[in-house]
Short mmCIF file of C-alpha atoms in Angstrom, two decimals:
data_model
loop_
_atom_site.label_atom_id
_atom_site.label_comp_id
_atom_site.label_asym_id
_atom_site.label_seq_id
_atom_site.Cartn_x
_atom_site.Cartn_y
_atom_site.Cartn_z
CA MET A 1 -23.47 24.14 72.02
CA THR A 2 -21.69 20.85 71.80
CA GLU A 3 -20.71 18.30 74.28
CA LYS A 4 -17.39 18.89 75.97
CA ILE A 5 -14.72 16.08 75.71
CA TYR A 6 -12.50 16.23 78.78
CA ILE A 7 -8.72 16.11 78.27
CA PHE A 8 -6.76 13.87 80.92
CA ASP A 9 -3.08 14.24 80.28
CA THR A 10 -0.92 11.61 81.45
CA THR A 11 2.44 12.93 80.16
CA LEU A 12 3.97 12.82 83.81
CA ARG A 13 2.90 9.37 84.53
CA ASP A 14 2.59 7.41 81.27
CA GLY A 15 4.71 9.48 79.13
CA GLU A 16 7.66 9.47 81.88
CA GLN A 17 7.52 5.61 81.63
CA SER A 18 9.21 5.85 78.24
CA PRO A 19 12.67 4.57 78.72
CA GLY A 20 14.91 7.78 79.10
CA ALA A 21 12.29 10.02 80.06
CA SER A 22 12.25 10.29 83.52
CA MET A 23 11.97 13.82 84.83
CA ASN A 24 13.09 15.49 88.32
CA LEU A 25 10.76 17.44 90.45
CA GLU A 26 11.64 20.96 88.87
CA GLU A 27 10.97 19.47 85.51
CA LYS A 28 7.47 17.81 86.30
CA ILE A 29 6.40 21.20 87.88
CA GLN A 30 7.68 23.24 84.80
CA ILE A 31 5.47 20.64 82.60
CA ALA A 32 2.38 20.74 84.95
CA GLU A 33 2.32 24.51 84.90
CA VAL A 34 2.46 24.56 81.01
CA LEU A 35 -0.37 21.66 81.19
CA ALA A 36 -2.47 24.11 83.35
CA ASP A 37 -1.78 26.97 80.92
CA LEU A 38 -2.82 24.60 77.98
CA LYS A 39 -6.17 24.36 79.96
CA VAL A 40 -6.28 20.52 80.38
CA ASP A 41 -9.03 18.99 82.55
CA ILE A 42 -6.97 16.37 84.51
CA ILE A 43 -3.22 15.94 85.17
CA GLU A 44 -2.26 12.57 86.21
CA ALA A 45 0.80 13.65 88.17
CA GLY A 46 2.44 10.38 88.61
CA PHE A 47 2.24 6.97 90.45
CA PRO A 48 2.72 7.90 94.12
CA ILE A 49 3.48 4.16 95.29
CA ALA A 50 6.22 3.95 92.74
CA SER A 51 8.99 5.88 94.41
CA ASN A 52 9.37 8.70 97.02
CA GLY A 53 10.37 10.86 94.31
CA ASP A 54 7.10 10.17 92.37
CA PHE A 55 5.24 10.64 95.69
CA GLU A 56 6.89 14.13 96.00
CA ALA A 57 6.36 15.06 92.75
CA VAL A 58 2.58 14.57 93.04
CA SER A 59 2.20 16.27 96.18
CA GLU A 60 3.99 19.34 95.27
CA ILE A 61 1.92 19.66 92.01
CA SER A 62 -1.05 19.04 93.99
CA LYS A 63 -0.28 21.98 96.37
CA ASN A 64 1.17 24.08 93.62
CA ILE A 65 -0.99 23.75 90.59
CA LYS A 66 -4.32 25.55 90.31
CA GLY A 67 -7.14 24.88 87.83
CA PRO A 68 -6.77 21.21 86.75
CA THR A 69 -7.99 17.99 88.61
CA ILE A 70 -4.74 16.47 89.74
CA ALA A 71 -4.91 12.56 89.71
CA GLY A 72 -2.44 9.94 91.25
CA LEU A 73 -2.29 6.46 89.91
CA ALA A 74 -2.81 3.31 92.14
CA ARG A 75 -2.97 -0.53 91.64
CA ALA A 76 -5.85 -2.41 93.21
CA LYS A 77 -4.24 -2.55 96.60
CA LEU A 78 -5.01 -0.68 99.53
CA ALA A 79 -1.67 0.65 100.36
CA ASP A 80 -1.35 2.02 96.56
CA ILE A 81 -4.49 3.83 97.13
CA GLU A 82 -3.82 5.15 100.46
CA ARG A 83 -0.49 6.73 99.32
CA ALA A 84 -1.92 8.19 96.01
CA TRP A 85 -4.70 9.98 98.31
CA GLU A 86 -1.89 11.21 100.68
CA ALA A 87 -0.27 12.63 97.37
CA VAL A 88 -3.42 14.34 95.74
CA LYS A 89 -5.39 15.26 98.81
CA PHE A 90 -3.67 19.10 98.58
CA SER A 91 -5.35 19.71 95.50
CA ASP A 92 -8.68 21.87 95.17
CA SER A 93 -9.76 18.93 93.03
CA PRO A 94 -8.19 15.63 93.63
CA ARG A 95 -8.66 12.44 91.74
CA ILE A 96 -7.71 8.63 92.57
CA HIS A 97 -7.23 6.69 89.61
CA THR A 98 -7.09 2.86 90.56
CA PHE A 99 -6.77 -0.09 87.96
CA ILE A 100 -6.68 -3.83 87.72
CA ALA A 101 -6.43 -5.94 84.55
CA THR A 102 -9.48 -7.58 83.14
CA SER A 103 -8.19 -9.75 80.15
CA PRO A 104 -7.97 -13.56 80.41
CA ILE A 105 -4.21 -13.29 79.44
CA HIS A 106 -3.56 -10.72 82.34
CA MET A 107 -5.60 -12.37 84.74
CA LYS A 108 -3.99 -15.84 84.24
CA TYR A 109 -0.43 -14.85 83.82
CA LYS A 110 0.03 -11.42 85.70
CA LEU A 111 -2.51 -11.41 88.40
CA MET A 112 -2.87 -15.15 88.79
CA LYS A 113 -6.37 -14.41 89.94
CA SER A 114 -9.76 -15.70 88.75
CA GLU A 115 -12.76 -13.62 87.68
CA ASN A 116 -14.20 -13.73 90.94
CA GLU A 117 -11.04 -12.72 92.75
CA VAL A 118 -10.81 -9.65 90.35
CA LEU A 119 -14.55 -8.62 91.16
CA GLU A 120 -13.81 -8.85 94.97
CA ALA A 121 -10.54 -6.78 94.45
CA ILE A 122 -12.63 -4.05 92.44
CA LYS A 123 -15.27 -4.18 95.16
CA GLN A 124 -12.75 -3.95 98.17
CA THR A 125 -10.42 -1.19 96.38
CA VAL A 126 -13.15 1.18 94.77
CA THR A 127 -14.91 1.32 97.93
CA PHE A 128 -11.93 2.32 100.14
CA ALA A 129 -10.76 4.89 97.59
CA ARG A 130 -14.11 6.52 97.38
CA ASN A 131 -14.12 6.67 101.21
CA LEU A 132 -10.92 8.82 100.87
CA CYS A 133 -12.02 11.06 97.95
CA PRO A 134 -15.24 11.61 96.15
CA ASN A 135 -13.57 11.87 92.70
CA ILE A 136 -12.52 8.09 91.68
CA GLU A 137 -11.51 6.77 88.18
CA TRP A 138 -11.38 3.11 87.68
CA SER A 139 -9.76 1.32 84.88
CA CYS A 140 -9.93 -2.06 83.34
CA GLU A 141 -6.16 -2.70 82.21
CA ASP A 142 -5.98 -4.34 78.80
CA GLY A 143 -9.82 -3.73 78.35
CA GLY A 144 -9.10 -3.97 74.64
CA ARG A 145 -8.60 -7.70 74.97
CA SER A 146 -11.18 -8.55 77.80
CA ASN A 147 -14.20 -10.67 77.35
CA LEU A 148 -17.15 -8.20 77.03
CA ASP A 149 -19.62 -9.97 79.38
CA PHE A 150 -16.98 -9.86 82.17
CA LEU A 151 -16.00 -6.21 81.22
CA TYR A 152 -19.75 -5.32 81.87
CA GLN A 153 -19.97 -6.67 85.43
CA CYS A 154 -16.52 -5.22 86.45
CA ILE A 155 -17.79 -1.70 85.02
CA GLU A 156 -21.33 -2.13 86.80
CA LEU A 157 -19.48 -3.14 90.04
CA ALA A 158 -17.02 -0.20 90.04
CA ILE A 159 -19.92 2.19 89.52
CA GLU A 160 -21.90 0.79 92.54
CA CYS A 161 -18.84 1.02 94.63
CA GLY A 162 -18.44 4.75 93.78
CA ALA A 163 -16.27 5.11 90.49
CA THR A 164 -17.18 8.47 88.81
CA THR A 165 -15.25 7.78 85.68
CA ILE A 166 -14.56 4.63 84.08
CA ASN A 167 -11.55 4.21 81.64
CA ILE A 168 -11.31 1.50 79.05
CA PRO A 169 -7.79 1.15 77.94
CA ASP A 170 -6.26 -0.42 74.79
CA THR A 171 -3.20 -0.97 77.01
CA VAL A 172 -1.27 -2.96 74.23
CA GLY A 173 -2.62 -1.03 71.20
CA TYR A 174 -4.03 -4.08 69.72
CA THR A 175 -7.53 -3.01 68.36
CA LEU A 176 -8.66 -1.55 65.04
CA PRO A 177 -10.92 1.81 65.46
CA THR A 178 -14.18 -0.45 64.45
CA GLU A 179 -13.26 -2.78 67.29
CA PHE A 180 -12.47 -0.35 69.94
CA GLY A 181 -15.58 1.91 69.17
CA SER A 182 -17.71 -1.33 69.16
CA ILE A 183 -16.63 -1.99 72.99
CA PHE A 184 -17.72 1.51 73.94
CA LYS A 185 -21.05 0.98 72.17
CA SER A 186 -21.53 -2.31 73.78
CA VAL A 187 -20.73 -1.00 77.27
CA LYS A 188 -23.09 1.78 76.84
CA ASN A 189 -26.05 -0.56 75.80
CA ASN A 190 -25.17 -3.10 78.58
CA VAL A 191 -24.06 -1.66 81.72
CA PRO A 192 -27.50 -0.56 83.34
CA ASN A 193 -25.72 2.13 85.48
CA ILE A 194 -23.26 3.42 82.74
CA ASP A 195 -25.10 6.87 82.98
CA LYS A 196 -23.75 7.54 86.54
CA ALA A 197 -20.09 7.80 85.18
CA ILE A 198 -18.06 9.29 82.58
CA LEU A 199 -16.62 7.08 79.81
CA SER A 200 -12.85 7.41 79.42
CA THR A 201 -10.55 5.96 76.61
CA HIS A 202 -6.83 5.52 76.95
CA THR A 203 -4.86 4.16 73.93
CA HIS A 204 -1.40 2.92 72.92
CA ASN A 205 0.03 3.43 69.63
CA ASP A 206 1.66 0.06 68.83
CA LEU A 207 -0.01 -0.32 65.43
CA GLY A 208 -0.03 3.67 64.94
CA LEU A 209 -3.66 3.57 65.80
CA ALA A 210 -3.91 5.29 69.17
CA VAL A 211 -5.41 8.58 67.88
CA ALA A 212 -7.86 6.80 65.42
CA ASN A 213 -8.94 4.54 68.39
CA SER A 214 -9.50 7.53 70.78
CA ILE A 215 -11.74 8.97 68.09
CA ALA A 216 -13.54 6.10 67.46
CA ALA A 217 -14.24 5.81 71.28
CA ILE A 218 -15.50 9.46 71.29
CA GLN A 219 -17.84 8.62 68.54
CA GLU A 220 -19.30 5.84 70.67
CA GLY A 221 -19.83 7.44 73.94
CA ALA A 222 -16.25 8.43 75.65
CA ARG A 223 -16.32 11.81 77.14
CA GLN A 224 -12.84 11.84 78.50
CA VAL A 225 -9.65 11.21 76.44
CA GLU A 226 -6.35 10.12 78.05
CA CYS A 227 -3.38 11.12 76.06
CA THR A 228 0.19 12.75 76.20
CA ILE A 229 2.00 15.76 74.60
CA ASN A 230 3.90 14.47 71.68
CA GLY A 231 2.26 11.08 72.08
CA LEU A 232 5.14 10.28 74.59
CA GLY A 233 4.52 6.98 76.49
CA GLU A 234 5.53 3.29 76.86
CA ARG A 235 6.71 1.41 73.68
CA ALA A 236 5.25 3.19 70.71
CA GLY A 237 3.60 5.89 72.88
CA ASN A 238 0.15 7.06 73.74
CA ALA A 239 -2.48 8.87 71.95
CA ALA A 240 -0.99 12.37 70.94
CA LEU A 241 -3.06 15.19 72.89
CA GLU A 242 -2.21 17.90 69.97
CA GLU A 243 -3.71 15.43 67.30
CA ILE A 244 -6.90 14.66 69.09
CA VAL A 245 -7.45 18.23 69.90
CA MET A 246 -7.11 19.60 66.39
CA ALA A 247 -8.75 16.66 64.88
CA LEU A 248 -12.02 17.63 66.83
CA LYS A 249 -11.41 21.13 66.07
CA VAL A 250 -10.66 20.78 62.34
CA LYS A 251 -13.57 17.93 61.97
CA LYS A 252 -16.18 19.43 64.21
CA ASP A 253 -18.87 18.98 61.40
CA LEU A 254 -18.60 15.08 61.69
CA ILE A 255 -17.32 14.94 65.27
CA PRO A 256 -19.54 17.55 67.03
CA PHE A 257 -17.68 17.89 70.31
CA HIS A 258 -15.25 20.48 71.96
CA THR A 259 -12.43 20.87 74.40
CA ASP A 260 -11.48 23.63 76.63
CA ILE A 261 -7.85 23.12 75.38
CA LYS A 262 -6.10 26.63 74.55
CA THR A 263 -4.64 25.30 71.19
CA GLN A 264 -2.37 28.45 70.98
CA SER A 265 -0.19 26.87 73.54
CA ILE A 266 0.09 23.57 71.90
CA THR A 267 3.71 24.30 70.31
CA LYS A 268 4.93 25.76 73.74
CA ALA A 269 4.05 22.54 75.42
CA SER A 270 5.43 20.34 72.84
CA ARG A 271 8.81 22.27 72.80
CA LEU A 272 8.96 22.08 76.35
CA VAL A 273 8.22 18.32 76.91
CA SER A 274 10.73 17.65 74.08
CA SER A 275 13.73 19.71 75.76
CA ILE A 276 13.18 18.14 79.16
CA THR A 277 12.90 14.60 78.04
CA GLY A 278 15.43 14.84 75.31
CA PHE A 279 12.78 13.12 73.09
CA SER A 280 13.07 15.09 69.58
CA VAL A 281 9.73 15.46 67.60
CA GLN A 282 10.14 13.97 64.19
CA PRO A 283 9.92 16.57 61.33
CA ASN A 284 6.83 15.11 59.80
CA LYS A 285 5.09 14.78 63.21
CA ALA A 286 1.44 16.06 62.94
CA ILE A 287 0.56 19.26 64.31
CA VAL A 288 3.78 20.34 66.01
CA GLY A 289 6.80 18.71 63.82
CA ALA A 290 9.15 21.00 62.07
CA ASN A 291 7.47 20.27 58.55
CA ALA A 292 3.94 20.48 59.65
CA PHE A 293 3.50 23.86 58.08
CA ALA A 294 6.28 23.69 55.61
CA HIS A 295 5.69 23.69 51.74
CA GLU A 296 8.51 22.70 49.41
CA ALA A 297 6.76 21.25 46.18
CA GLY A 298 6.07 23.88 43.66
CA ILE A 299 2.70 23.08 43.01
CA HIS A 300 1.96 23.28 46.90
CA GLN A 301 3.64 26.61 47.10
CA ASP A 302 1.82 28.02 44.22
CA GLY A 303 -1.42 27.09 45.87
CA MET A 304 -0.58 28.67 49.25
CA LEU A 305 0.56 31.80 47.67
CA LYS A 306 -2.97 31.95 45.98
CA ASN A 307 -5.00 30.71 49.17
CA ALA A 308 -3.46 28.98 52.36
CA GLU A 309 -6.44 27.01 52.48
CA THR A 310 -5.57 24.88 49.37
CA TYR A 311 -3.00 22.99 51.39
CA GLU A 312 -3.50 23.87 55.09
CA ILE A 313 -6.45 22.57 57.02
CA MET A 314 -5.49 24.71 59.96
CA THR A 315 -3.41 27.85 60.42
CA PRO A 316 -0.17 27.76 62.31
CA GLU A 317 -1.43 30.49 64.54
CA THR A 318 -3.93 28.11 65.98
CA VAL A 319 -1.44 26.03 67.52
CA GLY A 320 0.93 28.83 68.71
CA LEU A 321 3.19 29.27 65.63
CA THR A 322 3.45 32.98 64.66
CA GLU A 323 5.44 35.08 62.28
CA SER A 324 7.77 37.24 64.12
CA SER A 325 9.10 40.67 63.18
CA LEU A 326 12.14 40.41 65.66
CA VAL A 327 15.18 39.30 63.93
CA LEU A 328 17.81 38.47 66.63
CA GLY A 329 21.63 38.76 66.09
CA LYS A 330 24.84 39.68 67.98
CA HIS A 331 23.56 43.46 68.41
CA SER A 332 20.33 42.43 70.02
CA GLY A 333 19.63 43.61 73.61
CA LYS A 334 18.37 41.68 76.53
CA HIS A 335 14.85 43.11 76.09
CA ALA A 336 14.41 41.73 72.53
CA PHE A 337 15.73 38.52 73.62
CA SER A 338 13.21 38.23 76.69
CA GLU A 339 10.37 38.95 74.42
CA LYS A 340 11.37 36.55 71.74
CA LEU A 341 11.88 33.81 74.30
CA LYS A 342 8.16 34.80 75.44
CA GLU A 343 6.77 34.50 72.14
CA LEU A 344 8.23 31.03 71.85
CA GLY A 345 6.78 30.23 75.28
CA TYR A 346 9.51 30.36 77.68
CA GLU A 347 9.44 32.95 80.74
CA LEU A 348 12.56 32.82 82.67
CA GLY A 349 13.83 34.47 86.03
CA ASP A 350 16.38 37.11 85.85
CA ASN A 351 19.36 34.79 86.78
CA ALA A 352 18.22 32.17 84.15
CA LEU A 353 17.69 34.87 81.60
CA MET A 354 20.93 36.57 82.09
CA GLU A 355 23.03 33.14 81.85
CA LEU A 356 21.01 32.17 78.67
CA PHE A 357 21.44 35.62 77.23
CA GLY A 358 25.19 35.35 77.64
CA ARG A 359 25.16 32.11 75.73
CA PHE A 360 23.09 33.55 73.08
CA LYS A 361 25.69 36.26 72.34
CA ASP A 362 28.32 33.68 72.36
CA LEU A 363 26.35 31.77 69.65
CA ALA A 364 25.73 34.86 67.80
CA ASP A 365 29.34 35.90 67.56
CA ARG A 366 29.78 32.29 65.78
CA LYS A 367 26.62 32.30 63.69
CA LYS A 368 25.23 34.63 61.14
CA GLU A 369 21.61 34.25 61.64
CA ILE A 370 19.84 33.00 64.55
CA PHE A 371 16.57 31.13 64.01
CA ASP A 372 13.80 30.23 66.43
CA GLU A 373 15.04 26.52 66.60
CA ASP A 374 18.33 27.93 67.79
CA LEU A 375 16.81 29.81 70.75
CA ILE A 376 14.85 26.66 71.63
CA ALA A 377 18.03 24.28 71.69
CA LEU A 378 19.76 26.76 74.06
CA VAL A 379 16.71 26.62 76.38
CA GLY A 380 16.91 22.90 76.08
CA ASP A 381 20.39 22.56 76.85
CA ARG A 382 19.73 24.48 80.02
CA ALA A 383 16.47 22.47 81.07
CA ALA A 384 18.49 19.08 80.34
CA SER A 385 21.57 20.16 82.66
CA TYR A 386 20.15 20.16 85.92
CA ASN A 387 22.12 19.16 89.38
CA GLU A 388 25.36 19.70 87.36
CA LYS A 389 27.91 17.78 89.23
CA ILE A 390 29.94 17.75 85.96
CA LYS A 391 30.22 20.83 83.67
CA PHE A 392 31.73 21.29 80.12
CA VAL A 393 34.49 23.99 79.88
CA ASN A 394 36.23 23.46 76.50
CA LEU A 395 37.31 20.84 74.08
CA ASN A 396 39.88 20.50 71.34
CA VAL A 397 40.12 17.57 68.90
CA ASN A 398 42.38 16.38 66.28
CA ALA A 399 40.45 14.77 63.33
CA GLY A 400 41.04 14.02 59.68
CA SER A 401 41.52 11.00 57.43
CA LEU A 402 45.13 11.26 57.99
CA GLU A 403 45.46 12.22 61.74
CA LYS A 404 45.27 10.44 64.89
CA HIS A 405 42.25 11.14 66.78
CA GLN A 406 42.54 13.07 69.71
CA ALA A 407 40.68 14.87 72.28
CA LYS A 408 41.71 17.45 74.78
CA LEU A 409 39.09 18.12 77.41
CA THR A 410 38.54 20.34 80.25
CA ILE A 411 35.66 19.98 82.39
CA LEU A 412 34.37 20.96 86.13
CA ILE A 413 33.67 18.17 88.75
CA GLU A 414 31.97 19.66 91.72
CA ASP A 415 33.81 23.17 90.40
CA LYS A 416 37.35 21.50 90.37
CA SER A 417 38.88 21.84 87.22
CA LYS A 418 39.98 18.47 85.51
CA ASP A 419 41.60 18.04 82.06
CA ILE A 420 42.95 15.02 80.09
CA GLU A 421 44.16 14.32 76.49
CA THR A 422 43.18 10.89 74.96
CA ASP A 423 42.37 9.30 71.52
CA GLY A 424 39.89 7.14 69.97
CA ASN A 425 38.34 5.62 66.73
CA GLY A 426 37.26 9.16 65.59
CA PRO A 427 36.86 12.39 67.33
CA VAL A 428 33.59 11.72 69.29
CA ASP A 429 34.77 8.30 70.39
CA ALA A 430 38.13 10.28 71.68
CA THR A 431 35.75 12.81 73.42
CA PHE A 432 33.70 10.10 75.04
CA ASN A 433 36.75 8.24 76.23
CA ALA A 434 38.06 11.72 77.57
CA ILE A 435 34.58 12.11 79.65
CA LYS A 436 34.86 8.21 80.81
CA LEU A 437 38.32 8.67 82.18
CA LEU A 438 37.93 12.01 83.76
CA THR A 439 34.76 10.94 85.74
CA ASN A 440 35.62 7.48 86.44
CA THR A 441 32.35 6.16 84.71
CA ASN A 442 31.88 3.68 81.90
CA TYR A 443 28.02 3.38 81.23
CA LYS A 444 26.36 1.85 78.12
CA LEU A 445 25.95 4.19 75.35
CA LYS A 446 22.36 3.08 74.17
CA LEU A 447 21.89 6.00 71.67
CA TYR A 448 23.92 8.53 69.76
CA GLN A 449 21.99 10.69 67.24
CA VAL A 450 22.68 13.71 65.31
CA HIS A 451 20.65 16.32 63.34
CA ALA A 452 21.31 19.97 62.12
CA ILE A 453 18.66 22.31 64.00
CA THR A 454 18.53 24.75 61.00
CA ALA A 455 19.59 24.76 57.23
CA GLY A 456 23.13 26.25 56.37
CA THR A 457 26.75 25.22 56.87
CA ASP A 458 26.73 27.25 60.11
CA ALA A 459 23.75 25.49 61.54
CA GLN A 460 23.95 24.34 65.01
CA GLY A 461 24.21 20.57 65.47
CA GLU A 462 21.73 18.92 67.94
CA VAL A 463 22.93 15.55 69.47
CA THR A 464 20.91 13.09 71.56
CA VAL A 465 22.75 10.59 73.99
CA ARG A 466 21.06 8.04 75.92
CA LEU A 467 23.04 6.10 78.75
CA GLU A 468 22.20 3.00 80.60
CA ASP A 469 23.27 1.64 83.76
CA ASP A 470 21.73 -1.03 86.12
CA GLN A 471 18.29 -0.82 84.37
CA LEU A 472 18.47 3.16 84.65
CA THR A 473 18.50 5.14 81.79
CA SER A 474 18.81 8.82 81.11
CA GLN A 475 18.76 10.80 77.55
CA ALA A 476 19.63 14.19 77.16
CA LYS A 477 20.57 16.56 74.35
CA GLY A 478 23.45 18.96 73.62
CA SER A 479 23.77 21.73 70.79
CA ASP A 480 26.61 23.93 69.38
CA PRO A 481 27.65 24.74 65.73
CA ASP A 482 30.69 22.38 66.29
CA ILE A 483 29.21 18.84 66.34
CA ILE A 484 31.81 17.43 68.61
CA VAL A 485 31.29 20.10 71.32
CA ALA A 486 27.53 19.22 70.84
CA SER A 487 28.15 15.70 71.53
CA ALA A 488 30.42 16.22 74.62
CA LYS A 489 27.50 18.59 76.16
CA ALA A 490 24.96 15.85 75.34
CA TYR A 491 27.14 13.19 77.16
CA ILE A 492 27.63 15.40 80.09
CA ASN A 493 24.07 16.23 80.27
CA ALA A 494 23.04 12.69 80.14
CA LEU A 495 25.59 11.75 82.63
CA ASN A 496 24.54 14.26 85.06
CA LYS A 497 20.92 13.08 84.59
CA LEU A 498 22.01 9.24 85.28
CA ILE A 499 23.97 10.31 88.36
CA TYR A 500 21.17 12.08 89.77
CA LYS A 501 18.76 9.05 89.08
CA LYS A 502 21.45 6.60 90.53
CA THR A 503 21.48 8.78 93.63
CA ARG A 504 17.79 9.07 93.88
CA SER A 505 17.25 5.31 93.44
CA LYS A 506 19.85 4.51 96.36
CA ASN A 507 18.14 7.22 98.44
CA GLU A 508 14.89 5.41 97.86
CA GLN A 509 16.03 2.09 98.64
CA ILE A 510 17.50 3.43 101.93
CA SER A 511 14.12 4.78 102.73
CA ALA A 512 12.54 1.43 101.89
CA LEU A 513 14.59 -0.39 104.40
CA LYS A 514 13.92 2.17 107.00
CA ILE A 515 10.27 1.71 106.49
CA GLU A 516 10.37 -1.87 106.55
CA GLY A 517 12.58 -1.62 109.88
CA VAL A 518 15.61 -3.39 108.37
#
C-alpha cells in the first residue's frame, strides 16, 4: 500500500479568477458534479464573501454535491469566516479555508501589518473558525517568499489554534522545484506539532513550474495538492490536476503515492471546463490536448504500429479517450446520438437532447463527416449561451477583394425579431457592427480567436470572443462551418454572458447597500 495524496480542486474558486472565466450557478453545479464523478477529495467551491452570487453557488454545491469535502475560502477576517461557514455548513463534510499573507513584501505593502500583528490575526481567526467547523485549512499566502523562521511560528500557531490542514502556496509562481521542496522539508523538520496536520501545496505557473513544484512538495512531505482542471487560474494559471495525477500514476516507481482520482473521467472534466469557460485547451497540452496522443512523424508511426509503448507512456483509455465504432451522420438516430454524447461525457435531459439533436441534423446536412470535436463544439455552444436575452437567427454577408463588405443580420432580443444591414472593414467587422447597432452596445473587444475544429475544408470553425466593460469581462465560443456565422454566435454568446454579469453585479451592489442600511 502507498500513501494517499488528497486532491483539492480549486477550479471553481482560483480557476474562476481567470479574466473572462466567470461562471453562473448552473455552470458551477455542472462542474462540481463532474468533479465529484472524478473523485476529487475536496472541492473549493468559491469565495463566499466575494459576492452574493458566490455565496449562493457555494451554498447550493454544499447542499447538492455528495462525496467530496466542500470548502469555502475566507480571508483572515471574522466576517469572511462566518460567511464561509454559512455557505459550506450544509455539506456532509464542510471545510473553512482561511488565509493571511506571511511574506515581507505582502505584510508591508498589502496588509500593512507587523509580524506580531499577523500572528495575532492567525490566533484570532483560526480559533474562531475552529469553533464553527472541525475541518480548518490555513494558508500562508506567498509562502514561497516568506521568511522560514517566521513561517515556522505561523504554522505552529495555526495548528495550536485548530488548523487540520496547512497549505503552503507559491502564490506568484516564483520558486524552483528544489527551493519549494526544501521549504516543505524545513517545515517538517522545524515545526514541532506538524504531525497534527496535513501539509498541502498550492502552486502557480508563472515560470511554467507549477506541476514540477507540486511534485517536489509531495516528495518532501505534502499530502494534499491544490490544483485545477486544465491548469485554469489567475495569470499563467495553477498546477493542472490532470498532469499531477497522471505523473503520480506513470512514475509510481519514483513517486510511490496514489490518488483516488478516476482517471477515465479526466477528458470529460477537461472538455466541460473548456466549453463553459470558453478557454480552449492548447493542442499540445499534456494529457488533454488534441495532440497528446497524436503521432505524425513516420518514425513515430512505425514504432506505434509495432508497439504503442514505444511512444506512449500511458494509454488514451486511462484518461477517458476511446475508439468508437459509432459513426454519426445525417441518417443517425437520436439513440445513437445520445449514446455518442454519453461516451464523450455528456448526459443531457430530454429537452436539451432534442434541441441539440436538431442542431446536429442541421450540421450533418452541411458537413460530410461528423467528428467527436464537432459534437463537443455543439455542446459547448449550448453551455456558453445561458440567459439568452439575445439569440442568433440568420446572417448574410457580402465579402471579397472587390466588394463592399456588408452584413445583413437578424436576431431575437427577448423574443422580438430585429434586423439590420450595415457595412464594415471586412465581413467580421460588418457583422460585429450589426450586433452592436441592434443591441445598442459598444463593449471593448479584447480577444478574437479562430481555429478549425477538425481537418478538411468543410471543418467547423470555432471562434472565441472576449468582451470587456467596466472591469467586467466575458468570454465565449461559437462554432459553425461558416466562420462568419461562428463569429456572430461567439460575439452574441459573450454579449449574453456580459449582460448577465453586469446585471448580477448591479443587483449585488443594491443588496450591499441594503445590508449597510443605505
